Amino acid sequence: MMKRLLPVIVLLLAACIEVEPVLQPTLTASVTPTPDVAMLATQTAAARPTDLPTATPTITLTPPVLVTPPTSVVISITPTLLPTSTPRPAGSPSPTLNLPTLDPSVTIPLTPGTAGPTPTLPVTVTPYPTPVGYVTSLIATPNTRLPGGAPFDLIWQSSAPDGSLQLCQEIPGAEQPDCQNVSPNGSRQFTVPDGEIRATRLSLIVQVDNNAPEAMALAVGEPCEHPWFFGSLPQAYCPQSEPLNTGGAAQFFQRGIMVYVGTLDRILVLHTATGGPLWEIYEDTWDDSQPIDDPGIVPPEGFYQPQRGFGQIWRDNEDLRFRLGWATDPEGSIAADYQCDRLDEACYLLGPGQVFRLEPDGEAWSVVTP
């Protein structure tokens, strides 16, 4: 009986007890391939800021821009002008360069001979107020070489304003020239003096207010017995003797020049400092037994201590040393011709490439162009 009831009991118990279903897992087979080196490299690279694309990249090439070169090139250059001396208006006379006599500042290219290399120094003229008017021509007829007592006509033209032109006649022996106001263009008759010096010098001077004076001069008189070493110079009297054709030397300084004249055995010093003579003459006392220079004197960079006779005068004369300053070039050889006029009013010195006119008593010097 119990055996028959046992299955029924089991069924009743099963109905009373809540049994959670048991799920059997379903296994799905999958194959994970072993990554090769390329895959590892890709995974490693993914850690960097920029990931490599997994798809096949599309590369777009941008063609280069072809530039056709121009067949010609035009270069525009704007020149820069360097200032030199104060420019003069067109039409100004050029035969004579008159430097200021009160405070000239002149440096001239030095061409040495066997003494050393050629120094290079540009011509520099101290700026000077521009004249307002000019004398454009001054002529003596029939000519400038006439005997004493001979008449001649002086004819002139100028661009001077009315009332600004003076005609001055210098007669040998007279303390002051005879000056008169004249018209800008005109003529006047004169007579060659018939005294011991049969010559006269006439000059036209333009002076407008406080502007720089402009002048042109002409000497008229008997033919010269001796020629000038530089040829003809209209405003010069006849020379008193043959020129001294001599060798020499020259050296430029910050404010002047020294010139050695061999035949005279003298050193001429021309400088631009005011307050005393503007040119002086010294005896050359240096010889080979004396030192060439002073090793204790060291010039600034780019300058020189003068040597030999130039250096001896420069070192022994403090005032002159101050007036000249340091030498700007080495000493060089030149042809130093020297000649004075019959009145001893002016002497002319052939310096390095130019002719210097030396006024009496060292009062002034200038550069003249024959």
Coordinates of C-alpha atoms in Angstrom, one line a residue:
M1 CA 0.0 0.0 0.0
M2 CA 2.8 2.4 0.9
K3 CA 4.6 1.6 -2.3
R4 CA 1.5 2.7 -4.2
L5 CA 1.1 5.9 -2.3
L6 CA 4.8 7.0 -2.5
P7 CA 4.6 8.4 -6.0
V8 CA 1.5 10.3 -5.1
I9 CA 3.2 11.9 -2.1
V10 CA 6.2 12.9 -4.1
L11 CA 4.0 14.6 -6.6
L12 CA 2.1 16.5 -3.9
L13 CA 5.3 17.7 -2.3
A14 CA 6.6 18.9 -5.7
A15 CA 3.5 20.9 -6.2
C16 CA 3.9 22.6 -2.9
I17 CA 7.6 23.6 -3.2
E18 CA 8.7 26.5 -5.6
V19 CA 11.7 25.3 -7.5
E20 CA 13.9 27.8 -9.4
P21 CA 14.7 26.6 -12.9
V22 CA 18.3 25.7 -13.6
L23 CA 19.6 27.1 -16.8
Q24 CA 22.1 25.1 -18.6
P25 CA 24.8 27.3 -20.2
T26 CA 25.0 27.3 -23.9
L27 CA 28.6 27.3 -25.1
T28 CA 29.3 29.0 -28.4
A29 CA 32.7 28.2 -29.8
S30 CA 34.7 31.1 -31.2
V31 CA 38.3 31.3 -32.4
T32 CA 40.5 34.3 -31.4
P33 CA 43.4 34.5 -33.7
T34 CA 46.8 35.1 -32.2
P35 CA 47.9 38.6 -33.1
D36 CA 50.9 38.9 -35.3
V37 CA 53.7 41.5 -35.1
A38 CA 51.8 44.0 -37.3
M39 CA 48.8 43.8 -35.1
L40 CA 50.9 44.3 -32.0
A41 CA 52.5 47.3 -33.6
T42 CA 49.1 48.7 -34.4
Q43 CA 47.9 48.2 -30.8
T44 CA 51.0 49.8 -29.4
A45 CA 50.7 52.7 -31.7
A46 CA 47.1 53.3 -30.6
A47 CA 48.5 54.7 -27.3
R48 CA 50.1 57.7 -29.1
P49 CA 48.1 60.8 -29.7
T50 CA 47.3 60.0 -33.4
D51 CA 45.8 56.6 -34.1
L52 CA 46.6 54.9 -37.3
P53 CA 43.4 54.4 -39.5
T54 CA 42.1 50.9 -39.7
A55 CA 40.7 51.5 -43.2
T56 CA 42.8 51.8 -46.3
P57 CA 43.7 55.5 -46.4
T58 CA 43.0 57.7 -49.3
I59 CA 45.9 60.0 -50.2
T60 CA 45.1 63.2 -52.1
L61 CA 48.0 64.8 -53.9
T62 CA 47.9 68.5 -54.4
P63 CA 49.8 69.4 -57.6
P64 CA 52.6 71.9 -57.2
V65 CA 52.0 75.4 -58.4
L66 CA 54.2 76.1 -61.4
V67 CA 55.7 79.6 -61.4
T68 CA 56.9 80.9 -64.7
P69 CA 60.0 83.0 -64.1
P70 CA 59.9 86.5 -65.6
T71 CA 61.8 87.0 -68.8
S72 CA 63.4 90.1 -67.4
V73 CA 64.1 91.6 -63.9
V74 CA 63.9 95.3 -63.3
I75 CA 65.8 96.5 -60.3
S76 CA 65.1 100.1 -59.1
I77 CA 68.0 101.6 -57.1
T78 CA 67.7 104.9 -55.4
P79 CA 71.2 106.4 -55.0
T80 CA 72.2 108.0 -51.7
L81 CA 74.3 111.1 -52.2
L82 CA 77.1 111.7 -49.8
P83 CA 77.6 115.3 -48.7
T84 CA 80.8 116.9 -49.7
S85 CA 81.4 120.6 -49.8
T86 CA 78.6 123.2 -49.9
P87 CA 77.1 123.0 -53.5
R88 CA 77.4 126.0 -55.7
P89 CA 74.6 127.1 -58.0
A90 CA 74.9 126.3 -61.7
G91 CA 76.8 128.8 -63.7
S92 CA 79.2 129.7 -61.0
P93 CA 82.8 130.3 -62.1
S94 CA 85.2 127.3 -61.5
P95 CA 88.7 128.5 -62.4
T96 CA 89.6 129.4 -58.8
L97 CA 88.6 127.6 -55.6
N98 CA 88.8 130.3 -52.8
L99 CA 88.7 128.7 -49.4
P100 CA 87.7 130.7 -46.4
T101 CA 90.8 132.6 -45.1
L102 CA 89.5 133.0 -41.5
D103 CA 88.9 129.4 -40.8
P104 CA 89.6 127.1 -43.8
S105 CA 89.4 123.4 -43.3
V106 CA 91.2 121.6 -46.2
T107 CA 92.3 118.1 -46.6
I108 CA 93.8 117.1 -50.0
P109 CA 94.6 113.7 -51.5
L110 CA 98.3 113.0 -50.9
T111 CA 100.3 111.2 -53.6
P112 CA 103.6 110.2 -52.0
G113 CA 106.6 109.0 -54.0
T114 CA 109.0 106.4 -52.7
A115 CA 108.2 107.2 -49.1
G116 CA 105.3 104.8 -48.8
P117 CA 101.9 103.8 -50.0
T118 CA 99.5 106.3 -51.4
P119 CA 97.3 107.8 -48.6
T120 CA 93.7 108.5 -49.5
L121 CA 92.2 111.5 -48.1
P122 CA 89.2 113.4 -49.6
V123 CA 89.1 117.1 -50.2
T124 CA 86.9 118.7 -47.5
V125 CA 85.9 122.3 -47.4
T126 CA 84.4 123.9 -44.4
P127 CA 80.8 124.8 -45.1
Y128 CA 80.5 128.5 -46.1
P129 CA 77.4 130.7 -46.6
T130 CA 76.2 130.5 -50.2
P131 CA 76.8 133.7 -52.2
V132 CA 73.8 135.4 -53.7
G133 CA 75.5 136.8 -56.8
Y134 CA 78.5 135.9 -59.0
V135 CA 80.9 137.7 -61.3
T136 CA 80.6 135.7 -64.5
S137 CA 83.3 137.3 -66.5
L138 CA 86.2 139.9 -66.1
I139 CA 88.2 140.7 -69.2
A140 CA 91.0 143.2 -70.0
T141 CA 91.4 144.4 -73.6
P142 CA 93.6 144.4 -75.6
N143 CA 95.2 141.9 -73.1
T144 CA 96.6 141.6 -69.6
R145 CA 100.3 142.1 -70.5
L146 CA 101.0 145.7 -71.3
P147 CA 103.9 148.1 -70.7
G148 CA 103.7 150.9 -68.1
G149 CA 101.5 153.8 -69.1
A150 CA 99.4 151.7 -71.6
P151 CA 95.6 152.2 -71.4
F152 CA 93.2 149.2 -71.3
D153 CA 89.5 148.6 -70.9
L154 CA 88.1 146.4 -68.2
I155 CA 84.8 144.7 -69.1
W156 CA 82.7 142.7 -66.7
Q157 CA 79.4 140.8 -66.3
S158 CA 77.8 139.5 -63.2
S159 CA 74.6 138.3 -61.6
A160 CA 74.9 140.6 -58.7
P161 CA 71.9 142.6 -57.5
D162 CA 72.0 146.4 -57.9
G163 CA 74.1 148.1 -55.3
S164 CA 76.0 144.9 -54.3
L165 CA 79.0 145.1 -56.6
Q166 CA 82.3 146.9 -56.0
L167 CA 85.3 147.4 -58.3
C168 CA 88.6 147.7 -56.5
Q169 CA 92.0 148.7 -58.0
E170 CA 95.2 147.7 -56.2
I171 CA 98.2 149.8 -57.0
P172 CA 101.7 148.7 -55.8
G173 CA 102.8 150.9 -52.8
A174 CA 99.3 152.0 -51.9
E175 CA 98.1 151.0 -48.4
Q176 CA 94.5 150.5 -49.4
P177 CA 92.8 149.6 -52.7
D178 CA 90.6 152.2 -54.4
C179 CA 87.0 150.8 -54.4
Q180 CA 83.9 152.1 -56.1
N181 CA 80.3 150.8 -56.5
V182 CA 79.6 149.8 -60.1
S183 CA 76.6 148.4 -62.0
P184 CA 76.2 144.6 -62.4
N185 CA 77.4 144.8 -66.0
G186 CA 79.7 147.4 -67.5
S187 CA 83.2 148.6 -68.5
R188 CA 85.8 151.1 -67.4
Q189 CA 89.1 152.4 -68.8
F190 CA 92.4 152.2 -66.7
T191 CA 96.1 152.8 -67.3
V192 CA 98.9 150.6 -66.3
P193 CA 101.1 152.3 -63.6
D194 CA 104.4 153.6 -64.9
G195 CA 106.4 153.3 -61.7
E196 CA 108.9 150.7 -60.4
I197 CA 106.2 148.1 -60.5
R198 CA 104.3 148.5 -63.7
A199 CA 101.3 146.5 -62.9
T200 CA 97.9 146.8 -61.2
R201 CA 95.3 144.3 -59.9
L202 CA 91.6 144.8 -60.3
S203 CA 88.9 142.8 -58.5
L204 CA 85.1 142.7 -58.5
I205 CA 83.5 141.9 -55.2
V206 CA 79.9 140.9 -54.7
Q207 CA 78.6 141.5 -51.2
V208 CA 74.9 141.1 -50.4
D209 CA 73.9 141.6 -46.7
N210 CA 75.6 139.0 -44.5
N211 CA 76.1 136.5 -47.3
A212 CA 79.5 135.2 -48.3
P213 CA 81.4 137.6 -50.6
E214 CA 82.2 136.4 -54.1
A215 CA 85.1 137.9 -56.0
M216 CA 87.1 137.7 -59.2
A217 CA 90.4 139.4 -59.8
L218 CA 92.7 140.2 -62.7
A219 CA 96.3 141.5 -62.8
V220 CA 97.3 143.7 -65.7
G221 CA 100.8 144.9 -66.4
E222 CA 104.1 144.4 -68.1
P223 CA 105.1 141.0 -69.4
C224 CA 106.7 138.8 -66.8
E225 CA 110.4 138.2 -66.9
H226 CA 110.0 134.8 -65.2
P227 CA 107.1 132.3 -65.7
W228 CA 105.1 130.9 -62.8
F229 CA 105.7 127.3 -62.0
F230 CA 102.0 126.5 -62.2
G231 CA 101.4 128.3 -65.5
S232 CA 99.1 131.3 -65.6
L233 CA 97.1 132.8 -62.8
P234 CA 95.1 135.8 -63.8
Q235 CA 95.1 137.5 -60.4
A236 CA 98.8 137.1 -59.7
Y237 CA 101.6 139.7 -60.3
C238 CA 104.7 138.6 -62.0
P239 CA 107.0 136.4 -60.0
Q240 CA 110.2 137.9 -58.6
S241 CA 112.4 135.0 -59.7
E242 CA 112.5 131.5 -61.2
P243 CA 110.7 129.0 -59.1
L244 CA 112.4 126.8 -56.6
N245 CA 112.0 123.4 -58.1
T246 CA 112.7 121.1 -55.2
G247 CA 111.6 117.8 -53.8
G248 CA 109.9 117.7 -50.5
A249 CA 107.5 115.8 -48.2
A250 CA 104.0 116.4 -46.8
Q251 CA 101.8 115.0 -44.1
F252 CA 98.1 115.7 -43.3
F253 CA 96.8 116.4 -39.8
Q254 CA 93.4 116.7 -38.3
R255 CA 93.4 120.5 -38.8
G256 CA 96.1 121.2 -41.3
I257 CA 99.2 120.1 -43.2
M258 CA 103.0 120.1 -42.9
V259 CA 105.1 120.6 -46.1
Y260 CA 108.9 120.2 -46.2
V261 CA 110.6 122.3 -49.0
G262 CA 113.9 120.7 -49.6
T263 CA 115.8 123.6 -51.3
L264 CA 114.8 126.0 -48.4
D265 CA 115.3 123.3 -45.8
R266 CA 112.2 124.7 -44.2
I267 CA 108.9 123.2 -43.0
L268 CA 105.8 125.1 -43.8
V269 CA 102.8 124.5 -41.4
L270 CA 99.3 125.4 -42.6
H271 CA 96.4 124.9 -40.2
T272 CA 92.9 126.0 -39.6
A273 CA 92.8 127.0 -36.0
T274 CA 91.9 130.6 -35.3
G275 CA 93.6 132.9 -32.8
G276 CA 97.0 133.3 -34.5
P277 CA 98.9 132.9 -37.8
L278 CA 97.3 130.4 -40.1
W279 CA 100.6 129.4 -41.6
E280 CA 104.1 129.4 -40.3
I281 CA 107.7 128.5 -41.4
Y282 CA 110.1 126.5 -39.2
E283 CA 113.7 125.5 -39.8
D284 CA 114.2 121.8 -40.1
T285 CA 116.8 120.9 -37.5
W286 CA 116.3 117.1 -37.4
D287 CA 119.0 114.7 -38.5
D288 CA 119.7 110.9 -38.4
S289 CA 121.4 111.1 -35.0
Q290 CA 118.1 112.0 -33.4
P291 CA 115.1 109.6 -32.6
I292 CA 112.6 109.2 -35.3
D293 CA 109.7 109.6 -32.9
D294 CA 108.8 109.3 -29.2
P295 CA 107.8 105.8 -28.3
G296 CA 106.0 107.1 -25.2
I297 CA 103.4 108.9 -27.3
V298 CA 100.7 106.5 -28.5
P299 CA 98.2 108.0 -30.9
P300 CA 94.5 107.0 -31.0
E301 CA 93.5 104.3 -33.4
G302 CA 93.5 105.5 -37.0
F303 CA 95.9 108.4 -36.3
Y304 CA 99.7 108.8 -36.4
Q305 CA 102.5 110.4 -34.5
P306 CA 104.6 112.5 -37.0
Q307 CA 108.2 111.5 -37.4
R308 CA 111.6 113.0 -38.2
G309 CA 111.5 116.8 -38.8
F310 CA 107.7 117.0 -38.7
G311 CA 107.6 115.1 -35.4
Q312 CA 110.3 117.2 -33.8
I313 CA 108.4 120.5 -34.4
W314 CA 105.1 118.9 -33.5
R315 CA 106.4 117.5 -30.1
D316 CA 108.5 120.6 -29.2
N317 CA 105.7 123.1 -29.8
E318 CA 102.6 122.5 -27.6
D319 CA 100.6 125.3 -29.2
L320 CA 101.3 124.0 -32.7
R321 CA 100.5 120.5 -31.6
F322 CA 97.1 121.7 -30.4
R323 CA 96.4 123.6 -33.6
L324 CA 97.3 120.7 -35.9
G325 CA 96.0 117.7 -33.9
W326 CA 97.1 114.1 -34.8
A327 CA 98.5 113.2 -38.2
T328 CA 95.8 111.4 -40.3
D329 CA 98.2 109.9 -42.9
P330 CA 101.9 108.8 -43.0
E331 CA 104.4 111.2 -44.4
G332 CA 104.8 111.1 -48.2
S333 CA 107.2 112.5 -50.8
I334 CA 106.0 115.3 -53.1
A335 CA 107.4 117.9 -55.5
A336 CA 107.4 121.1 -53.4
D337 CA 107.9 124.0 -55.8
Y338 CA 107.9 127.4 -54.3
Q339 CA 107.7 130.9 -55.8
C340 CA 106.8 134.5 -54.6
D341 CA 105.5 137.5 -56.6
R342 CA 107.5 140.7 -57.1
L343 CA 105.7 142.6 -54.4
D344 CA 106.3 139.9 -51.8
E345 CA 102.5 140.0 -51.3
A346 CA 101.9 136.4 -51.8
C347 CA 103.9 133.2 -52.2
Y348 CA 102.8 130.0 -54.0
L349 CA 103.6 126.5 -52.8
L350 CA 103.0 123.3 -54.8
G351 CA 101.7 120.9 -52.3
P352 CA 100.3 117.4 -52.8
G353 CA 98.2 117.8 -55.9
Q354 CA 97.2 121.5 -55.3
V355 CA 98.7 125.0 -55.3
F356 CA 98.6 126.9 -52.0
R357 CA 98.5 130.7 -52.0
L358 CA 100.2 132.1 -48.8
E359 CA 99.2 135.6 -47.8
P360 CA 101.8 137.9 -46.1
D361 CA 102.6 137.5 -42.4
G362 CA 100.8 134.2 -42.1
E363 CA 97.4 135.9 -42.1
A364 CA 95.7 133.5 -44.5
W365 CA 96.2 130.8 -47.0
S366 CA 94.0 129.3 -49.7
V367 CA 94.0 126.7 -52.5
V368 CA 94.1 128.2 -56.0
T369 CA 93.5 126.5 -59.4
P370 CA 95.5 127.9 -62.3

